[in-house]
Amino acid sequence: NAGVTQTPKFQVLKTGQSMTLQCAQDMNHNSMYWYRQDPGMGLRLIYYSASEGTTDKGEVPNGYNVSRLNKREFSLRLESAAPSQTSVYFCASKGTGSNTEAFFGQGTRLTVV
Amino acid sequence: GDSVTQMEGPVTLSEEAFLTINCTYTATGYPSLFWYVQYPGEGLQLLLKATKADDKGSNKGFEATYRKETTSFHLEKGSVQVSDSAVYFCALSDRGGATNKLIFGTGTLLAVQP
């Protein structure tokens, strides 16, 4: 069972470069999420998509864009990377309803130099 | 907006000690509440959940009770093991409309020593 698959696992960018983090789920979930994890800050929500065709800002959306390409895929784009975006990024998906479990990818460790 | 506050770590315990990690929440409605665990180098995985007031979630010896009157969902375990060393996250999922928003606390690192 693949679950939630994120690519790449590691990435080093130079300041100002752009990149897209990919996420795909095979559980037919409606909702998908992007979080960043920083020491002492826990998981902070960047963007989420409650269903195909919709996206909403989370707590820390500045500097990021997202695309819900179809029900399976939800990508996160950094247009002009900054050192402050050095972090571990997690994608998650969740079924409909507040009581359903979220499933997480293995994370992408991004370093911006 | 909705938020989750959990006790800061790290929490360091000896094997077989009693564990409590405090979690309180703020929400406009009646959210579902979760505890997730993250082992080193991995993503998060669900530990337990509760969906309404007075529900008790339990799994692998861990328990947490949804207390609406104190807006709390504290995690407890009677006797921890070295293998329980991980980061624990409290989370809530709102019931409002179709947003299905999922909010996490800052996480609490638990280190269990033999």
PDB file of C-alpha atoms in Angstrom, chain A:
ATOM      1  CA  ASN A   1       0.000   0.000   0.000  1.00  0.00           C
ATOM      2  CA  ALA A   2       1.577   3.267  -1.122  1.00  0.00           C
ATOM      3  CA  GLY A   3      -0.584   5.653   0.937  1.00  0.00           C
ATOM      4  CA  VAL A   4       0.854   9.172   0.597  1.00  0.00           C
ATOM      5  CA  THR A   5       3.939   9.564  -1.564  1.00  0.00           C
ATOM      6  CA  GLN A   6       6.073  12.695  -1.530  1.00  0.00           C
ATOM      7  CA  THR A   7       8.914  13.583  -3.838  1.00  0.00           C
ATOM      8  CA  PRO A   8      11.718  14.446  -3.523  1.00  0.00           C
ATOM      9  CA  LYS A   9      12.912  13.261  -0.107  1.00  0.00           C
ATOM     10  CA  PHE A  10      15.791  15.743   0.032  1.00  0.00           C
ATOM     11  CA  GLN A  11      16.525  18.950  -1.840  1.00  0.00           C
ATOM     12  CA  VAL A  12      19.055  21.752  -1.637  1.00  0.00           C
ATOM     13  CA  LEU A  13      18.186  25.029  -3.354  1.00  0.00           C
ATOM     14  CA  LYS A  14      19.973  28.300  -3.790  1.00  0.00           C
ATOM     15  CA  THR A  15      18.202  31.465  -2.708  1.00  0.00           C
ATOM     16  CA  GLY A  16      15.891  32.619  -5.481  1.00  0.00           C
ATOM     17  CA  GLN A  17      15.512  29.252  -7.164  1.00  0.00           C
ATOM     18  CA  SER A  18      12.098  27.701  -7.646  1.00  0.00           C
ATOM     19  CA  MET A  19      10.889  24.170  -7.160  1.00  0.00           C
ATOM     20  CA  THR A  20       7.755  22.096  -6.814  1.00  0.00           C
ATOM     21  CA  LEU A  21       7.146  19.468  -4.163  1.00  0.00           C
ATOM     22  CA  GLN A  22       4.941  16.671  -5.365  1.00  0.00           C
ATOM     23  CA  CYS A  23       2.410  14.710  -3.348  1.00  0.00           C
ATOM     24  CA  ALA A  24       0.095  11.900  -4.401  1.00  0.00           C
ATOM     25  CA  GLN A  25      -2.323   9.710  -2.470  1.00  0.00           C
ATOM     26  CA  ASP A  26      -4.043   6.521  -3.504  1.00  0.00           C
ATOM     27  CA  MET A  27      -6.740   6.349  -0.809  1.00  0.00           C
ATOM     28  CA  ASN A  28      -9.410   8.328  -2.691  1.00  0.00           C
ATOM     29  CA  HIS A  29      -9.321  11.030  -0.005  1.00  0.00           C
ATOM     30  CA  ASN A  30     -11.025  14.331  -0.634  1.00  0.00           C
ATOM     31  CA  SER A  31      -8.805  16.482   1.601  1.00  0.00           C
ATOM     32  CA  MET A  32      -5.074  17.106   1.275  1.00  0.00           C
ATOM     33  CA  TYR A  33      -2.685  19.283   3.270  1.00  0.00           C
ATOM     34  CA  TRP A  34       0.806  20.739   3.230  1.00  0.00           C
ATOM     35  CA  TYR A  35       2.637  21.381   6.511  1.00  0.00           C
ATOM     36  CA  ARG A  36       6.075  22.546   7.426  1.00  0.00           C
ATOM     37  CA  GLN A  37       7.866  21.305  10.532  1.00  0.00           C
ATOM     38  CA  ASP A  38      10.455  23.450  12.263  1.00  0.00           C
ATOM     39  CA  PRO A  39      12.191  22.872  15.612  1.00  0.00           C
ATOM     40  CA  GLY A  40      10.057  24.204  18.455  1.00  0.00           C
ATOM     41  CA  MET A  41       7.250  25.199  16.084  1.00  0.00           C
ATOM     42  CA  GLY A  42       5.495  21.919  15.548  1.00  0.00           C
ATOM     43  CA  LEU A  43       3.536  21.412  12.341  1.00  0.00           C
ATOM     44  CA  ARG A  44       2.242  24.574  10.745  1.00  0.00           C
ATOM     45  CA  LEU A  45      -0.375  24.420   8.025  1.00  0.00           C
ATOM     46  CA  ILE A  46       0.703  26.075   4.779  1.00  0.00           C
ATOM     47  CA  TYR A  47      -2.218  25.303   2.465  1.00  0.00           C
ATOM     48  CA  TYR A  48      -4.963  22.749   2.330  1.00  0.00           C
ATOM     49  CA  SER A  49      -7.513  21.488  -0.132  1.00  0.00           C
ATOM     50  CA  ALA A  50     -10.813  20.287   1.276  1.00  0.00           C
ATOM     51  CA  SER A  51     -11.809  18.766  -2.043  1.00  0.00           C
ATOM     52  CA  GLU A  52     -10.742  18.619  -5.660  1.00  0.00           C
ATOM     53  CA  GLY A  53     -10.920  22.073  -7.181  1.00  0.00           C
ATOM     54  CA  THR A  54     -10.588  24.021  -3.929  1.00  0.00           C
ATOM     55  CA  THR A  55      -7.573  25.319  -2.029  1.00  0.00           C
ATOM     56  CA  ASP A  56      -7.312  27.495   1.069  1.00  0.00           C
ATOM     57  CA  LYS A  57      -4.564  29.247   2.952  1.00  0.00           C
ATOM     58  CA  GLY A  58      -3.373  27.919   6.264  1.00  0.00           C
ATOM     59  CA  GLU A  59      -1.301  29.634   8.943  1.00  0.00           C
ATOM     60  CA  VAL A  60       1.865  30.319   6.916  1.00  0.00           C
ATOM     61  CA  PRO A  61       1.024  30.600   3.184  1.00  0.00           C
ATOM     62  CA  ASN A  62       3.379  33.447   2.236  1.00  0.00           C
ATOM     63  CA  GLY A  63       6.004  32.423  -0.299  1.00  0.00           C
ATOM     64  CA  TYR A  64       4.111  29.310  -1.417  1.00  0.00           C
ATOM     65  CA  ASN A  65       1.541  28.342  -4.011  1.00  0.00           C
ATOM     66  CA  VAL A  66      -0.382  25.113  -4.418  1.00  0.00           C
ATOM     67  CA  SER A  67      -2.196  23.223  -7.127  1.00  0.00           C
ATOM     68  CA  ARG A  68      -4.770  20.500  -6.624  1.00  0.00           C
ATOM     69  CA  LEU A  69      -4.130  18.869  -9.968  1.00  0.00           C
ATOM     70  CA  ASN A  70      -6.761  16.168  -9.525  1.00  0.00           C
ATOM     71  CA  LYS A  71      -8.132  14.164  -6.623  1.00  0.00           C
ATOM     72  CA  ARG A  72      -4.865  12.271  -6.175  1.00  0.00           C
ATOM     73  CA  GLU A  73      -2.268  15.024  -6.452  1.00  0.00           C
ATOM     74  CA  PHE A  74      -1.542  18.189  -4.513  1.00  0.00           C
ATOM     75  CA  SER A  75       1.665  20.065  -5.273  1.00  0.00           C
ATOM     76  CA  LEU A  76       3.454  22.827  -3.371  1.00  0.00           C
ATOM     77  CA  ARG A  77       5.505  25.394  -5.258  1.00  0.00           C
ATOM     78  CA  LEU A  78       8.197  27.732  -4.007  1.00  0.00           C
ATOM     79  CA  GLU A  79       8.565  30.458  -6.641  1.00  0.00           C
ATOM     80  CA  SER A  80      11.647  32.136  -5.170  1.00  0.00           C
ATOM     81  CA  ALA A  81      13.152  30.156  -2.331  1.00  0.00           C
ATOM     82  CA  ALA A  82      14.441  31.938   0.777  1.00  0.00           C
ATOM     83  CA  PRO A  83      16.580  30.586   3.651  1.00  0.00           C
ATOM     84  CA  SER A  84      13.548  30.995   5.944  1.00  0.00           C
ATOM     85  CA  GLN A  85      11.884  28.226   3.936  1.00  0.00           C
ATOM     86  CA  THR A  86      14.465  25.699   5.071  1.00  0.00           C
ATOM     87  CA  SER A  87      12.302  23.107   6.759  1.00  0.00           C
ATOM     88  CA  VAL A  88      10.842  19.632   6.586  1.00  0.00           C
ATOM     89  CA  TYR A  89       7.650  19.564   4.536  1.00  0.00           C
ATOM     90  CA  PHE A  90       4.901  17.019   5.030  1.00  0.00           C
ATOM     91  CA  CYS A  91       1.962  16.238   2.837  1.00  0.00           C
ATOM     92  CA  ALA A  92      -1.117  14.578   4.313  1.00  0.00           C
ATOM     93  CA  SER A  93      -4.480  13.353   3.103  1.00  0.00           C
ATOM     94  CA  LYS A  94      -7.729  12.727   4.954  1.00  0.00           C
ATOM     95  CA  GLY A  95     -11.161  11.393   4.262  1.00  0.00           C
ATOM     96  CA  THR A  96     -14.349  13.401   4.516  1.00  0.00           C
ATOM     97  CA  GLY A  97     -15.534  14.164   8.029  1.00  0.00           C
ATOM     98  CA  SER A  98     -13.753  15.645  11.010  1.00  0.00           C
ATOM     99  CA  ASN A  99     -13.326  12.268  12.712  1.00  0.00           C
ATOM    100  CA  THR A 100     -11.326  10.593   9.963  1.00  0.00           C
ATOM    101  CA  GLU A 101      -7.626   9.822  10.259  1.00  0.00           C
ATOM    102  CA  ALA A 102      -4.994  11.768   8.349  1.00  0.00           C
ATOM    103  CA  PHE A 103      -2.202   9.889   6.607  1.00  0.00           C
ATOM    104  CA  PHE A 104       1.204  11.467   6.154  1.00  0.00           C
ATOM    105  CA  GLY A 105       3.992  11.170   3.657  1.00  0.00           C
ATOM    106  CA  GLN A 106       7.578  10.599   4.728  1.00  0.00           C
ATOM    107  CA  GLY A 107       8.524  14.247   4.377  1.00  0.00           C
ATOM    108  CA  THR A 108      10.799  16.370   2.198  1.00  0.00           C
ATOM    109  CA  ARG A 109      13.844  17.903   3.838  1.00  0.00           C
ATOM    110  CA  LEU A 110      14.505  21.189   2.058  1.00  0.00           C
ATOM    111  CA  THR A 111      17.571  23.340   2.609  1.00  0.00           C
ATOM    112  CA  VAL A 112      17.831  26.799   1.055  1.00  0.00           C
ATOM    113  CA  VAL A 113      21.345  28.234   1.022  1.00  0.00           C
TER     114      VAL A 113
END
